[in-house]
Amino acid sequence: MNSSAARTRWSTAAASGAVLVALAAGTAAPASAVTPAPATVAATGAPLRGLDPVKLRAAIGGLPNADVTGALLRITGSAGHWSGTSGVGDLETGQGVPLDAHLRIGSISKAFTATVVLQLAAEHRIDLDKPVQQYLPGVLPADLPPVEVGQLLNHTSGLPRGAAGPDFGDGSPEWFAANRLKSFTPQQVVALMAGQPMQFAPGTAQQYNGMNYYVAGLLVEKITGHTFAHEVRSRITRPLGLHDTYVPDADDPSLPGPHSHGYLTVTSSDGTTHPVDVTEQSPWPWAEGGMISTPADLDRFMTALFRGRLLPPAQQAELFTVPDVPSFHSSQCRTEADAGRACMSMGIMRVTASNGVVVWGKTGSRPGWTSGVFATRDLSRKVVYSVNPTNLDGTEMRYVQQIAAASFGTVVPTAN
């Protein structure tokens, strides 16, 4: 999910999705694996183990079921390649999951947003150390303290998470299924902070908060005089040839093909459950989580970003700098290696595997999709995954954990 307020209200337990298993037509066989390369050493010096096709197939196997209809996994890099799918992408036809599927990438959009803001900082059009109120007067509630631009990007702003409101739903699959085309402007989302307390003094802790990136998107538009979509296109997707990655128009609920359908299991008034196709939905999360992409494009974007093609050295350093502050009731930074400390930098996050391998990347989700893109700093292993959950309660996260363990030997934090 994406708006912090909406994320909370769209996370309640959903009804059983057992009917999906009955409607689905078997499990698609995973694609053939390329012979993995020998184990290498990641940039941290920790050993990066070789790929095990059996474990990778098992990580996404057993689909469809009541919780997940389908999954895809793409692994590239000098340490070996593997790709596979499992489950079904269309419950009506039984068609399998396309390996090159278009995805609603949710909060992976934040990596694009942060990149644009860092580029503007490199151009001296934005100072990361100056208050965002200086650039966007009147946008944040007047009673809030100064919040630096950089604190938006690394989630150390302490901004309020936003008040609950009936327009944003009750957290149920039933509400979302019925209101999936409903749209909200960034200004409406930011307005939810009015009258709410700061979570902590700016710069003193880190808490994952989507509000930061709505404000960052508004900042991009104010500084450039162009739409956020225009800036992403001109600065990132067009130069890199990411032909399948874009910020949808606010009134465009469509998802290009090929794609897997997204479904939610809803409960009818008579107590029975059935799947509702939510593939078409409003892209209102925008700069915070509304973008569309594909596994190949996400791989290419991350490769360019890590190699410094998008940012000069000073801003590249920010990309891999995690602030030395505690994690404050955050939905991220929950691995043992974090030990209650921050794990997010500007736009991406750091995850340390149980074997010491450090990976960087971002998770993201929208109803019907939970995805992620992660890589070692040296790009010897790059992983893009996506699963199609049928609920909003996070039960699909065991598949994310299995994918992470088979790919890196770690558990990727589950919220996004």
Coordinates of C-alpha atoms in Angstrom, one line a residue:
M1 CA 0.0 0.0 0.0
N2 CA 1.1 3.5 -0.3
S3 CA -0.5 6.4 1.5
S4 CA 0.6 5.9 5.1
A5 CA -3.0 6.5 6.3
A6 CA -4.5 4.3 3.6
R7 CA -1.8 1.6 4.2
T8 CA -3.0 1.2 7.8
R9 CA -6.6 1.0 6.8
W10 CA -6.0 -1.4 4.0
S11 CA -4.1 -3.9 6.1
T12 CA -6.8 -5.6 8.1
A13 CA -7.3 -9.3 7.9
A14 CA -9.1 -10.4 4.7
A15 CA -11.6 -13.3 4.4
S16 CA -10.4 -16.7 3.3
G17 CA -9.5 -16.9 -0.4
A18 CA -9.9 -20.7 -0.7
V19 CA -12.3 -20.2 -3.6
L20 CA -9.4 -18.9 -5.7
V21 CA -7.8 -22.4 -5.6
A22 CA -10.9 -23.9 -7.0
L23 CA -11.2 -21.4 -9.8
A24 CA -7.5 -21.4 -10.8
A25 CA -6.3 -23.8 -13.4
G26 CA -3.2 -25.5 -12.0
T27 CA 0.4 -24.3 -11.6
A28 CA 2.5 -23.0 -14.4
A29 CA 5.9 -24.6 -14.6
P30 CA 8.8 -22.3 -13.8
A31 CA 11.0 -21.2 -16.7
S32 CA 14.2 -23.1 -17.2
A33 CA 17.1 -21.9 -15.1
V34 CA 20.4 -20.8 -16.6
T35 CA 23.3 -22.7 -15.0
P36 CA 24.4 -20.6 -12.0
A37 CA 27.9 -19.2 -11.9
P38 CA 30.3 -20.1 -9.1
A39 CA 29.9 -18.3 -5.8
T40 CA 31.5 -14.9 -5.8
V41 CA 32.3 -12.2 -3.2
A42 CA 29.9 -9.3 -2.9
A43 CA 31.2 -5.7 -2.4
T44 CA 31.1 -6.2 1.4
G45 CA 33.6 -9.1 1.2
A46 CA 30.9 -11.5 2.4
P47 CA 30.5 -14.7 0.4
L48 CA 27.7 -14.7 -2.2
R49 CA 26.6 -18.2 -2.6
G50 CA 25.7 -19.8 -5.9
L51 CA 22.2 -20.0 -7.1
D52 CA 20.3 -23.2 -6.4
P53 CA 17.5 -23.8 -9.0
V54 CA 15.7 -26.3 -6.8
K55 CA 15.4 -23.8 -4.0
L56 CA 14.4 -21.0 -6.3
R57 CA 11.7 -23.1 -7.9
A58 CA 10.5 -24.1 -4.4
A59 CA 10.4 -20.4 -3.3
I60 CA 7.7 -19.5 -5.7
G61 CA 6.1 -23.0 -6.0
G62 CA 2.8 -24.3 -4.9
L63 CA 0.7 -21.6 -6.6
P64 CA -2.1 -20.7 -6.9
N65 CA -3.5 -21.0 -3.4
A66 CA -5.8 -19.0 -1.2
D67 CA -3.2 -16.3 -0.5
V68 CA -1.4 -15.8 -3.8
T69 CA -2.5 -16.5 -7.4
G70 CA 0.9 -16.1 -9.1
A71 CA 4.6 -15.1 -8.8
L72 CA 7.5 -14.2 -10.9
L73 CA 11.2 -14.1 -10.1
R74 CA 14.1 -12.7 -12.2
I75 CA 17.7 -13.0 -11.1
T76 CA 20.6 -11.5 -13.1
G77 CA 24.2 -10.4 -12.5
S78 CA 27.7 -11.9 -12.8
A79 CA 27.0 -14.4 -10.1
G80 CA 24.4 -16.2 -12.1
H81 CA 21.0 -15.9 -13.9
W82 CA 17.7 -17.5 -13.2
S83 CA 14.1 -16.7 -14.1
G84 CA 10.8 -18.4 -13.4
T85 CA 7.1 -18.0 -12.8
S86 CA 4.5 -20.0 -10.9
G87 CA 0.7 -20.0 -10.6
V88 CA -1.8 -18.3 -12.9
G89 CA -2.1 -14.7 -14.2
D90 CA -5.7 -15.0 -15.2
L91 CA -8.3 -17.0 -13.1
E92 CA -10.8 -17.1 -15.9
T93 CA -8.5 -18.5 -18.6
G94 CA -5.9 -20.2 -16.5
Q95 CA -3.2 -18.5 -18.4
G96 CA 0.2 -18.5 -16.7
V97 CA 2.1 -15.6 -15.3
P98 CA 4.0 -13.6 -17.9
L99 CA 7.7 -13.3 -17.1
D100 CA 7.8 -9.9 -18.7
A101 CA 4.6 -8.7 -16.9
H102 CA 3.8 -5.1 -16.3
L103 CA 3.5 -4.5 -12.6
R104 CA 2.0 -1.9 -10.3
I105 CA 5.3 -1.3 -8.4
G106 CA 3.9 0.6 -5.4
S107 CA 6.6 2.1 -3.3
I108 CA 9.4 1.1 -5.6
S109 CA 8.3 4.4 -7.1
K110 CA 10.1 6.1 -4.2
A111 CA 13.4 5.2 -5.7
F112 CA 12.5 7.1 -8.9
T113 CA 11.2 10.1 -6.9
A114 CA 14.4 10.3 -4.8
T115 CA 16.5 10.1 -7.9
V116 CA 14.8 13.1 -9.4
V117 CA 15.1 15.1 -6.2
L118 CA 18.8 14.2 -5.9
Q119 CA 19.4 15.2 -9.5
L120 CA 17.8 18.6 -8.7
A121 CA 20.1 18.9 -5.7
A122 CA 23.1 18.2 -8.0
E123 CA 21.9 21.0 -10.3
H124 CA 21.8 23.3 -7.2
R125 CA 18.1 23.9 -7.7
I126 CA 17.3 22.2 -4.3
D127 CA 19.4 22.2 -1.1
L128 CA 18.9 19.0 0.8
D129 CA 19.7 20.8 4.0
K130 CA 17.1 23.5 3.7
P131 CA 13.5 23.3 5.0
V132 CA 11.0 22.0 2.6
Q133 CA 8.7 24.9 3.9
Q134 CA 11.1 27.3 2.2
Y135 CA 10.3 25.7 -1.2
L136 CA 6.7 24.9 -0.6
P137 CA 5.2 27.6 1.6
G138 CA 1.8 26.7 2.9
V139 CA 1.8 23.1 1.9
L140 CA 2.7 21.6 5.2
P141 CA 0.6 22.4 8.3
A142 CA 1.7 25.8 9.7
D143 CA 2.4 24.4 13.2
L144 CA 5.0 21.9 12.1
P145 CA 8.7 22.6 12.7
P146 CA 11.2 23.0 9.8
V147 CA 11.7 19.8 7.9
E148 CA 14.8 19.5 5.6
V149 CA 14.4 18.2 2.1
G150 CA 16.8 15.4 2.7
Q151 CA 14.8 14.3 5.8
L152 CA 11.9 13.6 3.5
L153 CA 14.0 11.3 1.3
N154 CA 15.5 9.2 4.2
H155 CA 12.3 9.2 6.3
T156 CA 13.8 11.1 9.2
S157 CA 11.3 14.0 8.9
G158 CA 9.1 12.9 11.7
L159 CA 6.1 14.1 9.8
P160 CA 2.6 13.1 11.0
R161 CA 1.3 9.9 9.4
G162 CA -2.1 11.4 8.7
A163 CA -5.6 11.3 10.2
A164 CA -8.0 8.5 9.4
G165 CA -10.9 9.5 7.1
P166 CA -13.9 7.7 5.6
D167 CA -12.9 8.7 2.1
F168 CA -9.8 6.5 2.4
G169 CA -11.8 3.4 3.4
D170 CA -12.1 1.0 6.3
G171 CA -9.1 -1.2 5.5
S172 CA -11.1 -4.0 4.0
P173 CA -10.8 -5.8 0.7
E174 CA -14.5 -5.2 0.2
W175 CA -14.1 -1.4 0.4
F176 CA -11.1 -1.3 -2.0
A177 CA -12.8 -3.6 -4.5
A178 CA -15.8 -1.3 -4.6
N179 CA -13.8 1.9 -4.6
R180 CA -10.7 0.9 -6.6
L181 CA -11.3 3.6 -9.2
K182 CA -11.6 6.4 -6.6
S183 CA -8.8 8.9 -6.8
F184 CA -7.2 11.4 -4.5
T185 CA -4.9 14.3 -5.3
P186 CA -1.5 14.6 -3.5
Q187 CA -2.8 17.8 -1.8
Q188 CA -5.7 15.8 -0.4
V189 CA -3.3 13.2 1.0
V190 CA -1.0 15.8 2.5
A191 CA -4.0 17.6 4.1
L192 CA -4.5 14.5 6.3
M193 CA -1.5 15.7 8.4
A194 CA -3.4 18.8 9.6
G195 CA -3.9 18.7 13.3
Q196 CA -1.8 15.6 13.8
P197 CA 1.3 15.5 16.0
M198 CA 4.8 15.1 14.7
Q199 CA 6.1 11.5 15.3
F200 CA 9.5 12.9 16.6
A201 CA 11.8 15.9 16.2
P202 CA 13.1 16.1 12.6
G203 CA 16.4 14.3 12.2
T204 CA 16.3 12.4 15.5
A205 CA 14.9 9.0 14.3
Q206 CA 13.7 7.2 11.2
Q207 CA 10.1 6.1 10.4
Y208 CA 8.9 4.9 7.1
N209 CA 6.2 7.3 6.1
G210 CA 4.6 7.7 2.7
M211 CA 3.8 11.4 3.4
N212 CA 7.4 12.2 2.8
Y213 CA 7.2 11.2 -0.8
Y214 CA 3.9 13.0 -1.6
V215 CA 5.7 16.2 -0.4
A216 CA 8.8 15.3 -2.4
G217 CA 6.7 14.9 -5.5
L218 CA 5.0 18.3 -5.0
L219 CA 8.5 19.7 -4.5
V220 CA 9.7 18.3 -7.8
E221 CA 6.7 20.0 -9.6
K222 CA 7.2 23.3 -7.8
I223 CA 10.9 23.5 -8.6
T224 CA 10.8 22.4 -12.2
G225 CA 7.4 23.8 -13.3
H226 CA 6.6 20.4 -14.9
T227 CA 4.6 17.5 -13.8
F228 CA 6.2 14.7 -11.8
A229 CA 5.5 12.3 -14.7
H230 CA 7.3 14.6 -17.1
E231 CA 10.4 14.8 -14.9
V232 CA 10.6 11.0 -14.5
R233 CA 10.2 10.6 -18.2
S234 CA 12.8 13.2 -19.2
R235 CA 15.4 12.4 -16.5
I236 CA 15.2 8.6 -16.1
T237 CA 12.9 6.5 -18.3
R238 CA 13.7 8.1 -21.7
P239 CA 17.5 8.3 -21.2
L240 CA 17.6 4.7 -20.0
G241 CA 15.2 3.4 -22.6
L242 CA 12.7 2.2 -20.0
H243 CA 9.9 1.9 -22.5
D244 CA 7.5 0.1 -20.0
T245 CA 8.0 2.4 -17.0
Y246 CA 5.9 5.4 -16.4
V247 CA 3.8 7.5 -14.0
P248 CA 0.2 7.0 -15.1
D249 CA -2.2 9.9 -15.6
A250 CA -4.4 10.4 -12.6
D251 CA -7.5 9.3 -14.5
D252 CA -5.9 6.2 -16.1
P253 CA -6.7 3.0 -14.2
S254 CA -5.4 0.6 -16.9
L255 CA -2.4 -1.7 -16.8
P256 CA -0.8 -2.5 -20.1
G257 CA -0.3 -6.1 -21.3
P258 CA 1.2 -8.5 -20.8
H259 CA 0.3 -8.6 -17.1
S260 CA -1.0 -10.8 -14.4
H261 CA -4.4 -9.9 -13.1
G262 CA -4.7 -8.6 -9.5
Y263 CA -7.4 -10.1 -7.4
L264 CA -8.9 -9.6 -3.9
T265 CA -11.0 -12.1 -2.1
V266 CA -14.1 -10.3 -0.8
T267 CA -16.9 -11.5 1.4
S268 CA -20.5 -11.1 0.3
S269 CA -23.4 -10.2 2.5
D270 CA -24.4 -13.8 2.7
G271 CA -21.0 -14.8 4.0
T272 CA -19.6 -16.4 0.9
T273 CA -16.3 -15.3 -0.6
H274 CA -15.3 -14.7 -4.2
P275 CA -12.4 -13.1 -6.1
V276 CA -12.8 -9.6 -7.5
D277 CA -10.5 -8.5 -10.3
V278 CA -8.8 -5.2 -9.2
T279 CA -6.3 -5.0 -12.0
E280 CA -7.8 -1.7 -13.0
Q281 CA -7.4 0.7 -10.2
S282 CA -6.6 4.4 -9.6
P283 CA -2.9 5.2 -9.6
W284 CA -3.4 8.0 -7.1
P285 CA -0.4 7.1 -4.9
W286 CA 1.6 8.9 -7.6
A287 CA 5.2 9.8 -6.6
E288 CA 4.8 7.8 -3.5
G289 CA 3.7 4.6 -5.1
G290 CA 1.7 4.8 -8.3
M291 CA 4.2 3.9 -11.0
I292 CA 4.1 1.0 -13.5
S293 CA 7.1 -1.0 -14.7
T294 CA 8.4 -4.4 -15.7
P295 CA 11.0 -6.7 -14.2
A296 CA 13.5 -6.0 -17.1
D297 CA 13.0 -2.2 -16.7
L298 CA 13.5 -2.4 -12.9
D299 CA 16.7 -4.4 -13.4
R300 CA 17.9 -1.8 -15.9
F301 CA 17.0 1.1 -13.7
M302 CA 18.7 -0.3 -10.6
T303 CA 21.8 -1.2 -12.7
A304 CA 22.1 2.4 -14.0
L305 CA 21.4 3.9 -10.6
F306 CA 24.1 1.7 -8.8
R307 CA 26.7 2.4 -11.6
G308 CA 26.3 6.2 -11.2
R309 CA 24.7 6.9 -14.5
L310 CA 21.9 8.9 -12.9
L311 CA 23.7 10.8 -10.1
P312 CA 27.0 12.6 -9.7
P313 CA 29.4 11.3 -6.9
A314 CA 28.1 13.5 -4.1
Q315 CA 24.5 12.5 -4.6
Q316 CA 25.5 8.9 -5.3
A317 CA 27.0 8.9 -1.8
E318 CA 23.6 10.0 -0.4
L319 CA 22.0 7.0 -2.1
F320 CA 24.0 4.6 0.0
T321 CA 24.2 6.6 3.3
V322 CA 21.9 5.4 6.1
P323 CA 21.5 7.9 8.9
D324 CA 22.8 6.9 12.3
V325 CA 19.5 7.2 14.2
P326 CA 17.1 4.8 15.8
S327 CA 14.2 3.3 14.0
F328 CA 11.0 4.7 15.4
H329 CA 8.0 2.3 15.2
S330 CA 8.9 1.8 11.6
S331 CA 7.4 -0.8 9.3
Q332 CA 10.9 -1.4 7.9
C333 CA 14.3 -2.1 9.5
R334 CA 13.1 -5.2 11.3
T335 CA 16.0 -7.6 10.6
E336 CA 18.3 -8.7 13.4
A337 CA 21.2 -6.9 11.8
D338 CA 19.3 -3.6 12.1
A339 CA 19.0 -3.9 15.9
G340 CA 16.5 -1.1 16.2
R341 CA 18.6 1.3 14.0
A342 CA 17.7 3.0 10.7
C343 CA 18.1 1.0 7.5
M344 CA 16.8 3.4 4.8
S345 CA 18.8 5.8 2.8
M346 CA 17.4 8.3 0.2
G347 CA 15.0 6.3 -1.9
I348 CA 16.3 2.7 -1.1
M349 CA 17.1 0.6 1.9
R350 CA 19.9 -1.6 3.1
V351 CA 19.3 -5.3 4.1
T352 CA 22.0 -7.5 5.6
A353 CA 21.7 -11.2 5.0
S354 CA 22.3 -13.8 7.7
N355 CA 25.5 -14.7 5.9
G356 CA 26.7 -11.1 5.9
V357 CA 25.9 -10.2 2.3
V358 CA 24.5 -6.6 2.1
V359 CA 21.9 -5.8 -0.5
W360 CA 20.2 -2.6 -1.4
G361 CA 16.8 -2.0 -3.0
K362 CA 13.1 -1.3 -2.4
T363 CA 9.9 -3.1 -1.8
G364 CA 6.5 -2.0 -3.0
S365 CA 2.8 -3.0 -3.1
R366 CA -0.6 -2.2 -4.3
P367 CA -3.7 -4.3 -3.9
G368 CA -3.0 -7.3 -6.1
W369 CA 0.8 -6.9 -6.2
T370 CA 3.7 -7.2 -3.8
S371 CA 7.1 -6.6 -5.5
G372 CA 10.7 -5.8 -4.8
V373 CA 14.0 -5.0 -6.5
F374 CA 17.3 -5.7 -4.7
A375 CA 20.9 -6.0 -5.6
T376 CA 24.4 -6.3 -4.1
R377 CA 26.3 -3.0 -4.4
D378 CA 28.6 -4.5 -7.1
L379 CA 25.6 -5.8 -9.0
S380 CA 26.9 -9.3 -9.0
R381 CA 23.4 -10.3 -8.0
K382 CA 20.2 -8.5 -9.0
V383 CA 16.7 -9.7 -8.0
V384 CA 13.3 -8.6 -9.1
Y385 CA 10.2 -10.4 -7.8
S386 CA 6.5 -9.9 -7.8
V387 CA 3.7 -12.0 -6.2
N388 CA -0.1 -11.5 -6.6
P389 CA -1.7 -11.6 -3.2
T390 CA -5.5 -12.0 -2.8
N391 CA -5.8 -10.2 0.5
L392 CA -4.5 -7.1 2.4
D393 CA -3.2 -8.8 5.5
G394 CA 0.3 -9.6 4.4
T395 CA 0.0 -13.4 4.3
E396 CA 1.9 -13.4 1.0
M397 CA 5.0 -12.3 2.8
R398 CA 6.1 -15.9 3.4
Y399 CA 6.7 -16.1 -0.3
V400 CA 8.8 -12.9 -0.2
Q401 CA 10.8 -14.3 2.6
Q402 CA 11.3 -17.6 0.7
I403 CA 12.4 -15.7 -2.4
A404 CA 14.8 -13.6 -0.4
A405 CA 16.3 -16.6 1.4
A406 CA 16.8 -18.5 -1.9
S407 CA 18.3 -15.5 -3.6
F408 CA 20.5 -13.9 -0.9
G409 CA 20.1 -15.8 2.3
T410 CA 18.2 -13.1 4.0
V411 CA 14.6 -12.0 4.8
V412 CA 13.6 -8.7 3.1
P413 CA 11.5 -6.5 5.3
T414 CA 7.9 -7.0 4.4
A415 CA 6.1 -3.7 4.7
N416 CA 6.3 -1.0 2.0

